Amino acid sequence: MNRIPVAILGATGTVGQRFVQLLADHPWFEVKALAASDRSIGKPYAEACHWLLPSPMPTAVRDLLVQPIAPGIEARLVFSALPSEIAQTAEPAFAQAGYVVCSNTSVHRLDADVPLLIPEVNAEHTALIETQRRQRGWSGWIVTSANCTTTQLALALKPLHDTFGLRRVFVVSMQAISGAGYPGVPSFDIVDNLIPFINGEEEKVEQESRKLLGVCRQNRIEDASFVVSAQCNRVPVREGHTECLALEFERRATPQQVIDALESFRPSAQVAALPSTPAQPIIVRREPDRPQPILDRDTGNGMAVVVGRVRPCPLFDVRLVLLGHNTIRGAAGGAIHNAELLVAQGWLRP
Ligand code: NAP
């Protein structure tokens, strides 16, 4: 298969670097261009980027000159890891110019004609692409991946909603500092501390999870009707968001039935065959002290969600803890997974 030429917008940032790392040996995509701010334009990537990942920067990108964020760059598909205020106009400009945009940013996630995707959860929501192109007169289009906290939440909720029907979800998050970008939260604020506020995060979790688990009818999404209450905290962990959940169902479920539903969940054959789909998307641990960020975040190459402590809840039906890798499943890995889905469904051809 000829690899599809791709570009990364915001390539020097926390998420941009993950894209570079995860795309280095991708079987379907080849990185042809990297773009970032005025600070970086014209510099070789190795000079412009303060590389933060433990594996070395891939050789193929070291000498690529960083380009401006503007259509014209050599690519058919662009991965966007831009700040929201730049993405607001840049992503539509690329879609209008015929590029396929797989975005990590929040600005277009809730637009009625923009798919918000997790391949194992709602692959059929790509049906919105036709409506989007027709309504906006674009030759390209935008698809989005969810907020990093929402992605792993929605993935774990999917089999539970399908099996028992969700009524109420109460979630408290403990989110890694990499979720705030680089340099992100000052060390003086986060060492020996936690911050019980992340601007806009709770609204994103509450709204996006209902769109993700909504039903696509006549090319529009009817949001799921369950209620989500989220409280989001920044904690001194580098990578991996942990979430404590209490769940109320339409049909009563025991902890063992919840474990069975989570462990038996498998995506469609088409999604299971995508290069980034983990063998088992949801792993349930039995130890009383798991999941933990440093032990569990790389499960399934950072694409699996790890659940533990599934037990009865005196307020709702069942409570549990879950963990996901925020810059892989919750950001770059999730957007690459969406692009793979577009190829598998025939929207994007090699
Ligand atoms: P980041 O580390 O601050 O990186 C921002 C990137 O955008 C850098 O490449 C930067 O380039 C570029 N940029 C900044 N200002 C720009 C401008 N005026 N014009 C063009 N490019 C500009 O941020 P991040 O954490 O990677 O987040 C990127 C996006 O992904 C955000 O929208 C964020 O909400 C979303 N997201 C992040 C996570 C996460 O876990 N971090 C998860 C999901 C979604 P220079 O280096 O040249 O300044």
Short mmCIF file of C-alpha atoms and ligand atoms in Angstrom, two decimals:
data_model
loop_
_atom_site.label_atom_id
_atom_site.label_comp_id
_atom_site.label_asym_id
_atom_site.label_seq_id
_atom_site.Cartn_x
_atom_site.Cartn_y
_atom_site.Cartn_z
CA MET A 1 0.00 0.00 0.00
CA ASN A 2 1.34 3.49 -0.90
CA ARG A 3 1.58 5.48 2.30
CA ILE A 4 -0.60 8.59 2.54
CA PRO A 5 1.42 11.82 2.93
CA VAL A 6 0.54 13.58 6.20
CA ALA A 7 1.46 16.77 8.03
CA ILE A 8 1.38 17.60 11.74
CA LEU A 9 0.17 21.05 12.79
CA GLY A 10 1.59 22.04 16.18
CA ALA A 11 4.33 19.44 15.66
CA THR A 12 6.67 20.84 18.31
CA GLY A 13 4.22 20.59 21.24
CA THR A 14 3.39 17.82 23.70
CA VAL A 15 0.81 16.20 21.44
CA GLY A 16 2.69 17.07 18.22
CA GLN A 17 5.71 15.11 19.45
CA ARG A 18 3.51 12.10 20.17
CA PHE A 19 2.26 12.28 16.58
CA VAL A 20 5.84 12.34 15.33
CA GLN A 21 6.74 9.35 17.51
CA LEU A 22 3.66 7.25 16.70
CA LEU A 23 3.78 7.97 12.96
CA ALA A 24 7.49 7.15 12.57
CA ASP A 25 6.87 3.59 11.36
CA HIS A 26 3.20 3.78 10.52
CA PRO A 27 2.17 1.30 7.79
CA TRP A 28 -0.40 3.65 6.15
CA PHE A 29 0.86 7.22 6.79
CA GLU A 30 4.13 8.99 6.05
CA VAL A 31 5.07 12.31 7.69
CA LYS A 32 5.96 14.78 4.93
CA ALA A 33 5.59 18.13 6.69
CA LEU A 34 5.70 19.64 10.17
CA ALA A 35 4.22 23.03 11.05
CA ALA A 36 4.25 25.25 14.12
CA SER A 37 4.39 28.90 15.24
CA ASP A 38 6.55 31.82 14.08
CA ARG A 39 9.00 30.84 16.83
CA SER A 40 9.79 27.61 14.98
CA ILE A 41 9.21 28.37 11.27
CA GLY A 42 12.28 27.82 9.07
CA LYS A 43 14.22 25.88 11.69
CA PRO A 44 15.07 22.17 11.36
CA TYR A 45 12.63 20.21 13.55
CA ALA A 46 15.48 18.96 15.78
CA GLU A 47 16.35 22.57 16.59
CA ALA A 48 12.81 23.92 16.96
CA CYS A 49 11.50 21.09 19.13
CA HIS A 50 12.34 20.56 22.81
CA TRP A 51 11.91 16.75 22.59
CA LEU A 52 10.32 15.36 25.77
CA LEU A 53 9.80 11.67 24.99
CA PRO A 54 12.08 8.88 26.23
CA SER A 55 12.60 7.35 22.76
CA PRO A 56 14.93 9.28 20.39
CA MET A 57 13.49 11.75 17.89
CA PRO A 58 12.94 9.78 14.62
CA THR A 59 15.81 10.38 12.17
CA ALA A 60 13.48 11.02 9.23
CA VAL A 61 12.06 14.23 10.77
CA ARG A 62 15.17 15.78 12.33
CA ASP A 63 16.08 17.86 9.28
CA LEU A 64 12.55 18.72 8.08
CA LEU A 65 12.18 22.52 8.13
CA VAL A 66 9.19 23.65 10.21
CA GLN A 67 6.55 25.32 8.04
CA PRO A 68 3.82 27.89 8.71
CA ILE A 69 0.27 26.73 9.56
CA ALA A 70 -1.22 27.32 6.11
CA PRO A 71 -2.65 25.21 3.27
CA GLY A 72 -0.09 24.49 0.56
CA ILE A 73 2.00 22.06 2.53
CA GLU A 74 2.69 18.65 0.97
CA ALA A 75 0.08 16.36 2.52
CA ARG A 76 -3.44 15.01 1.99
CA LEU A 77 -4.16 14.48 5.66
CA VAL A 78 -3.25 16.87 8.48
CA PHE A 79 -3.18 16.03 12.16
CA SER A 80 -3.93 19.11 14.23
CA ALA A 81 -2.41 19.60 17.69
CA LEU A 82 -2.84 23.37 17.69
CA PRO A 83 -3.98 25.68 20.48
CA SER A 84 -7.75 26.15 20.15
CA GLU A 85 -7.57 29.82 19.17
CA ILE A 86 -5.34 28.96 16.17
CA ALA A 87 -7.34 25.83 15.26
CA GLN A 88 -10.56 27.86 15.10
CA THR A 89 -9.64 29.31 11.72
CA ALA A 90 -6.73 27.09 10.60
CA GLU A 91 -8.63 23.78 10.57
CA PRO A 92 -11.51 25.06 8.38
CA ALA A 93 -8.95 26.67 6.05
CA PHE A 94 -7.29 23.29 5.50
CA ALA A 95 -10.63 21.48 5.04
CA GLN A 96 -11.78 24.11 2.55
CA ALA A 97 -8.53 23.64 0.63
CA GLY A 98 -9.25 19.91 0.31
CA TYR A 99 -7.25 18.43 3.18
CA VAL A 100 -8.63 15.83 5.54
CA VAL A 101 -8.21 17.23 9.06
CA CYS A 102 -7.98 14.90 12.07
CA SER A 103 -8.12 17.29 14.98
CA ASN A 104 -7.27 17.00 18.65
CA THR A 105 -8.53 20.42 19.54
CA SER A 106 -11.85 21.21 21.18
CA VAL A 107 -13.16 23.98 18.92
CA HIS A 108 -15.13 21.89 16.40
CA ARG A 109 -15.92 18.79 18.50
CA LEU A 110 -19.51 19.77 19.25
CA ASP A 111 -20.35 21.22 15.81
CA ALA A 112 -23.48 19.38 14.63
CA ASP A 113 -21.89 18.34 11.32
CA VAL A 114 -18.45 17.33 12.68
CA PRO A 115 -17.88 13.70 13.75
CA LEU A 116 -16.46 13.28 17.25
CA LEU A 117 -14.95 9.82 16.98
CA ILE A 118 -13.57 6.87 18.89
CA PRO A 119 -13.42 3.95 16.44
CA GLU A 120 -14.50 1.29 18.97
CA VAL A 121 -17.36 3.49 20.20
CA ASN A 122 -19.07 5.24 17.29
CA ALA A 123 -17.43 4.47 13.93
CA GLU A 124 -20.80 5.04 12.21
CA HIS A 125 -20.70 8.77 13.12
CA THR A 126 -18.44 9.33 10.09
CA ALA A 127 -21.74 9.57 8.18
CA LEU A 128 -21.68 13.28 9.18
CA ILE A 129 -18.78 13.88 6.77
CA GLU A 130 -21.11 14.05 3.73
CA THR A 131 -23.36 16.59 5.46
CA GLN A 132 -20.40 18.67 6.54
CA ARG A 133 -18.91 18.83 3.05
CA ARG A 134 -22.26 19.62 1.45
CA GLN A 135 -23.27 22.29 3.98
CA ARG A 136 -19.90 24.00 4.05
CA GLY A 137 -18.98 23.50 0.40
CA TRP A 138 -15.62 21.99 1.33
CA SER A 139 -13.69 19.42 -0.68
CA GLY A 140 -11.92 18.29 2.50
CA TRP A 141 -13.40 17.78 5.95
CA ILE A 142 -12.75 17.76 9.71
CA VAL A 143 -13.13 14.86 12.11
CA THR A 144 -12.26 15.28 15.78
CA SER A 145 -11.07 13.16 18.66
CA ALA A 146 -12.42 13.75 22.14
CA ASN A 147 -10.90 15.49 25.11
CA CYS A 148 -8.27 13.29 26.81
CA THR A 149 -10.36 12.65 29.94
CA THR A 150 -13.51 11.97 27.93
CA THR A 151 -11.91 9.49 25.52
CA GLN A 152 -11.08 6.82 28.07
CA LEU A 153 -14.30 7.48 29.97
CA ALA A 154 -16.46 7.02 26.86
CA LEU A 155 -14.59 3.88 25.82
CA ALA A 156 -15.25 2.25 29.20
CA LEU A 157 -18.86 3.47 29.27
CA LYS A 158 -19.67 2.10 25.80
CA PRO A 159 -20.21 -1.59 26.75
CA LEU A 160 -21.95 -0.58 29.99
CA HIS A 161 -24.37 1.74 28.21
CA ASP A 162 -25.07 -0.91 25.56
CA THR A 163 -25.67 -3.63 28.16
CA PHE A 164 -27.31 -1.91 31.13
CA GLY A 165 -28.28 1.59 29.93
CA LEU A 166 -26.57 4.46 31.77
CA ARG A 167 -28.69 6.82 33.83
CA ARG A 168 -26.15 8.81 35.87
CA VAL A 169 -22.33 9.03 35.78
CA PHE A 170 -20.36 10.72 38.55
CA VAL A 171 -16.67 11.10 37.70
CA VAL A 172 -13.72 12.61 39.56
CA SER A 173 -10.52 12.89 37.50
CA MET A 174 -6.85 13.08 38.52
CA GLN A 175 -5.17 14.41 35.41
CA ALA A 176 -1.50 14.38 34.44
CA ILE A 177 0.46 17.59 33.88
CA SER A 178 1.24 16.65 30.23
CA GLY A 179 -2.44 17.32 29.58
CA ALA A 180 -1.71 21.02 29.97
CA GLY A 181 0.91 21.07 27.18
CA TYR A 182 4.50 22.22 27.57
CA PRO A 183 5.73 23.89 29.76
CA GLY A 184 2.19 23.69 31.16
CA VAL A 185 1.60 24.03 34.90
CA PRO A 186 4.56 25.72 36.67
CA SER A 187 6.42 23.24 38.92
CA PHE A 188 5.99 25.66 41.84
CA ASP A 189 2.21 25.22 41.55
CA ILE A 190 2.04 21.43 41.12
CA VAL A 191 4.88 19.83 43.16
CA ASP A 192 3.56 18.81 46.60
CA ASN A 193 0.13 19.92 45.47
CA LEU A 194 -2.94 19.37 43.31
CA ILE A 195 -5.12 21.90 41.57
CA PRO A 196 -8.89 21.29 41.78
CA PHE A 197 -9.68 23.23 38.59
CA ILE A 198 -8.98 22.76 34.87
CA ASN A 199 -10.57 25.47 32.80
CA GLY A 200 -13.44 24.14 30.65
CA GLU A 201 -12.60 20.48 31.32
CA GLU A 202 -15.71 19.49 33.26
CA GLU A 203 -18.03 20.92 30.58
CA LYS A 204 -16.10 19.01 27.88
CA VAL A 205 -16.38 15.70 29.75
CA GLU A 206 -20.08 16.20 30.41
CA GLN A 207 -21.01 17.19 26.85
CA GLU A 208 -18.62 15.16 24.69
CA SER A 209 -19.38 11.81 26.36
CA ARG A 210 -23.06 12.20 25.51
CA LYS A 211 -22.30 13.02 21.85
CA LEU A 212 -19.86 10.08 21.58
CA LEU A 213 -22.46 7.62 22.91
CA GLY A 214 -25.28 9.25 20.96
CA VAL A 215 -27.11 7.72 18.02
CA CYS A 216 -26.60 8.86 14.41
CA ARG A 217 -30.02 9.26 12.75
CA GLN A 218 -30.58 10.91 9.36
CA ASN A 219 -27.08 12.37 9.45
CA ARG A 220 -27.42 14.04 12.83
CA ILE A 221 -26.40 12.90 16.30
CA GLU A 222 -28.99 12.47 19.03
CA ASP A 223 -27.00 12.78 22.25
CA ALA A 224 -27.29 9.96 24.80
CA SER A 225 -29.71 10.93 27.57
CA PHE A 226 -27.65 9.96 30.64
CA VAL A 227 -26.36 12.70 32.95
CA VAL A 228 -22.66 13.21 33.69
CA SER A 229 -21.29 15.11 36.68
CA ALA A 230 -17.53 15.70 36.40
CA GLN A 231 -14.97 17.13 38.81
CA CYS A 232 -11.52 17.52 37.26
CA ASN A 233 -8.20 17.88 39.12
CA ARG A 234 -4.60 18.36 37.99
CA VAL A 235 -2.18 16.14 39.93
CA PRO A 236 1.64 15.75 39.90
CA VAL A 237 1.77 12.81 37.45
CA ARG A 238 3.58 13.20 34.09
CA GLU A 239 1.32 11.03 31.93
CA GLY A 240 -1.90 9.07 32.47
CA HIS A 241 -5.27 10.34 33.62
CA THR A 242 -7.01 8.42 36.44
CA GLU A 243 -10.78 8.66 36.95
CA CYS A 244 -12.99 7.47 39.83
CA LEU A 245 -16.53 6.68 38.69
CA ALA A 246 -19.88 5.95 40.32
CA LEU A 247 -22.50 4.63 37.89
CA GLU A 248 -26.27 4.28 37.95
CA PHE A 249 -27.91 2.05 35.34
CA GLU A 250 -31.38 1.68 33.85
CA ARG A 251 -31.16 -2.06 34.49
CA ARG A 252 -29.53 -3.13 37.76
CA ALA A 253 -26.06 -4.65 37.42
CA THR A 254 -23.70 -6.32 39.86
CA PRO A 255 -19.96 -5.62 39.88
CA GLN A 256 -19.33 -9.04 38.30
CA GLN A 257 -21.77 -8.28 35.48
CA VAL A 258 -19.98 -4.96 34.92
CA ILE A 259 -16.61 -6.75 34.79
CA ASP A 260 -18.02 -9.29 32.33
CA ALA A 261 -19.38 -6.54 30.07
CA LEU A 262 -16.07 -4.64 30.11
CA GLU A 263 -13.89 -7.69 29.50
CA SER A 264 -16.00 -9.17 26.74
CA PHE A 265 -16.20 -5.89 24.80
CA ARG A 266 -14.68 -6.17 21.32
CA PRO A 267 -14.90 -3.70 18.43
CA SER A 268 -16.27 -4.57 14.99
CA ALA A 269 -14.03 -6.69 12.75
CA GLN A 270 -13.23 -3.58 10.65
CA VAL A 271 -12.09 -1.60 13.71
CA ALA A 272 -10.24 -4.58 15.22
CA ALA A 273 -8.12 -4.73 12.05
CA LEU A 274 -6.88 -1.11 12.30
CA PRO A 275 -3.14 -0.85 13.05
CA SER A 276 -3.67 1.12 16.30
CA THR A 277 -6.54 -0.92 17.77
CA PRO A 278 -5.35 -2.75 20.90
CA ALA A 279 -6.04 -6.49 21.12
CA GLN A 280 -8.34 -5.82 24.07
CA PRO A 281 -9.53 -2.19 24.39
CA ILE A 282 -10.59 -2.49 28.07
CA ILE A 283 -8.51 -4.44 30.58
CA VAL A 284 -9.89 -5.16 34.07
CA ARG A 285 -7.33 -5.61 36.89
CA ARG A 286 -8.24 -7.56 40.04
CA GLU A 287 -5.55 -6.18 42.40
CA PRO A 288 -6.98 -3.78 45.02
CA ASP A 289 -4.41 -1.07 44.22
CA ARG A 290 -4.62 -0.87 40.41
CA PRO A 291 -4.74 0.89 37.98
CA GLN A 292 -1.77 3.17 38.64
CA PRO A 293 -0.31 5.64 36.12
CA ILE A 294 3.30 4.45 36.09
CA LEU A 295 2.34 0.76 36.01
CA ASP A 296 -0.64 0.76 33.67
CA ARG A 297 -0.59 3.73 31.28
CA ASP A 298 1.37 1.91 28.54
CA THR A 299 -1.03 -1.06 28.42
CA GLY A 300 -1.87 -1.91 24.80
CA ASN A 301 0.82 0.56 23.62
CA GLY A 302 -1.03 3.31 25.48
CA MET A 303 -4.26 2.60 23.58
CA ALA A 304 -6.05 0.41 26.14
CA VAL A 305 -8.13 1.64 29.06
CA VAL A 306 -7.34 -0.08 32.37
CA VAL A 307 -10.16 -0.52 34.88
CA GLY A 308 -9.93 -1.67 38.48
CA ARG A 309 -11.64 -1.60 41.87
CA VAL A 310 -15.05 -2.56 40.45
CA ARG A 311 -17.29 -2.76 43.52
CA PRO A 312 -20.77 -1.95 44.82
CA CYS A 313 -21.66 1.71 45.37
CA PRO A 314 -23.83 2.80 48.31
CA LEU A 315 -25.01 5.87 46.35
CA PHE A 316 -25.43 4.50 42.81
CA ASP A 317 -25.08 0.89 41.53
CA VAL A 318 -21.37 0.28 40.90
CA ARG A 319 -18.12 2.26 41.31
CA LEU A 320 -14.74 1.72 39.67
CA VAL A 321 -11.42 3.38 38.80
CA LEU A 322 -10.10 3.75 35.25
CA LEU A 323 -6.88 4.95 33.67
CA GLY A 324 -5.83 5.94 30.15
CA HIS A 325 -2.78 7.45 28.49
CA ASN A 326 -3.69 11.07 27.84
CA THR A 327 -1.20 11.89 25.08
CA ILE A 328 -1.59 8.52 23.30
CA ARG A 329 -5.21 7.22 23.49
CA GLY A 330 -6.41 10.64 24.67
CA ALA A 331 -4.64 12.65 21.96
CA ALA A 332 -2.22 11.68 19.14
CA GLY A 333 -2.91 7.93 19.17
CA GLY A 334 -6.65 8.58 19.16
CA ALA A 335 -6.44 10.95 16.17
CA ILE A 336 -4.25 8.50 14.21
CA HIS A 337 -6.77 5.76 15.04
CA ASN A 338 -9.54 7.96 13.59
CA ALA A 339 -7.51 8.50 10.40
CA GLU A 340 -7.06 4.73 10.10
CA LEU A 341 -10.84 4.36 10.38
CA LEU A 342 -11.32 6.84 7.52
CA VAL A 343 -9.02 4.71 5.35
CA ALA A 344 -10.76 1.45 6.33
CA GLN A 345 -14.19 2.95 5.58
CA GLY A 346 -13.00 4.20 2.18
CA TRP A 347 -13.23 7.95 2.89
CA LEU A 348 -9.49 8.30 2.35
CA ARG A 349 -7.70 6.22 -0.26
CA PRO A 350 -3.95 5.50 -0.44
P1 NAP B 1 1.58 22.58 23.54
O1 NAP B 1 2.53 21.59 24.12
O2 NAP B 1 1.51 23.92 24.14
O3 NAP B 1 1.93 22.74 21.96
C1 NAP B 1 1.31 23.72 21.16
C2 NAP B 1 1.78 23.60 19.70
O4 NAP B 1 1.10 24.61 18.94
C3 NAP B 1 3.26 23.84 19.49
O5 NAP B 1 3.70 23.08 18.38
C4 NAP B 1 3.32 25.34 19.13
O6 NAP B 1 4.42 25.67 18.29
C5 NAP B 1 2.05 25.50 18.34
N1 NAP B 1 1.57 26.89 18.42
C6 NAP B 1 1.45 27.66 19.54
N2 NAP B 1 1.02 28.90 19.22
C7 NAP B 1 0.89 28.93 17.88
C8 NAP B 1 0.53 29.92 16.93
N3 NAP B 1 0.22 31.16 17.31
N4 NAP B 1 0.52 29.60 15.62
C9 NAP B 1 0.85 28.35 15.22
N5 NAP B 1 1.23 27.35 16.06
C10 NAP B 1 1.24 27.64 17.38
O7 NAP B 1 0.08 22.01 23.55
P2 NAP B 1 -0.45 20.47 23.50
O8 NAP B 1 -0.63 19.93 24.86
O9 NAP B 1 0.39 19.71 22.53
O10 NAP B 1 -1.94 20.67 22.96
C11 NAP B 1 -2.24 20.92 21.60
C12 NAP B 1 -3.74 20.83 21.38
O11 NAP B 1 -4.17 19.49 21.68
C13 NAP B 1 -4.56 21.76 22.30
O12 NAP B 1 -5.67 22.24 21.60
C14 NAP B 1 -4.99 20.83 23.42
O13 NAP B 1 -6.17 21.27 24.05
C15 NAP B 1 -5.21 19.52 22.66
N6 NAP B 1 -5.10 18.30 23.48
C16 NAP B 1 -4.04 18.11 24.31
C17 NAP B 1 -3.95 16.93 25.05
C18 NAP B 1 -2.79 16.65 25.99
O14 NAP B 1 -2.83 15.60 26.67
N7 NAP B 1 -1.75 17.49 26.06
C19 NAP B 1 -4.94 15.96 24.91
C20 NAP B 1 -6.00 16.19 24.04
C21 NAP B 1 -6.05 17.35 23.33
P3 NAP B 1 5.79 26.37 18.83
O15 NAP B 1 6.55 25.30 19.54
O16 NAP B 1 6.43 26.83 17.58
O17 NAP B 1 5.37 27.48 19.75
#
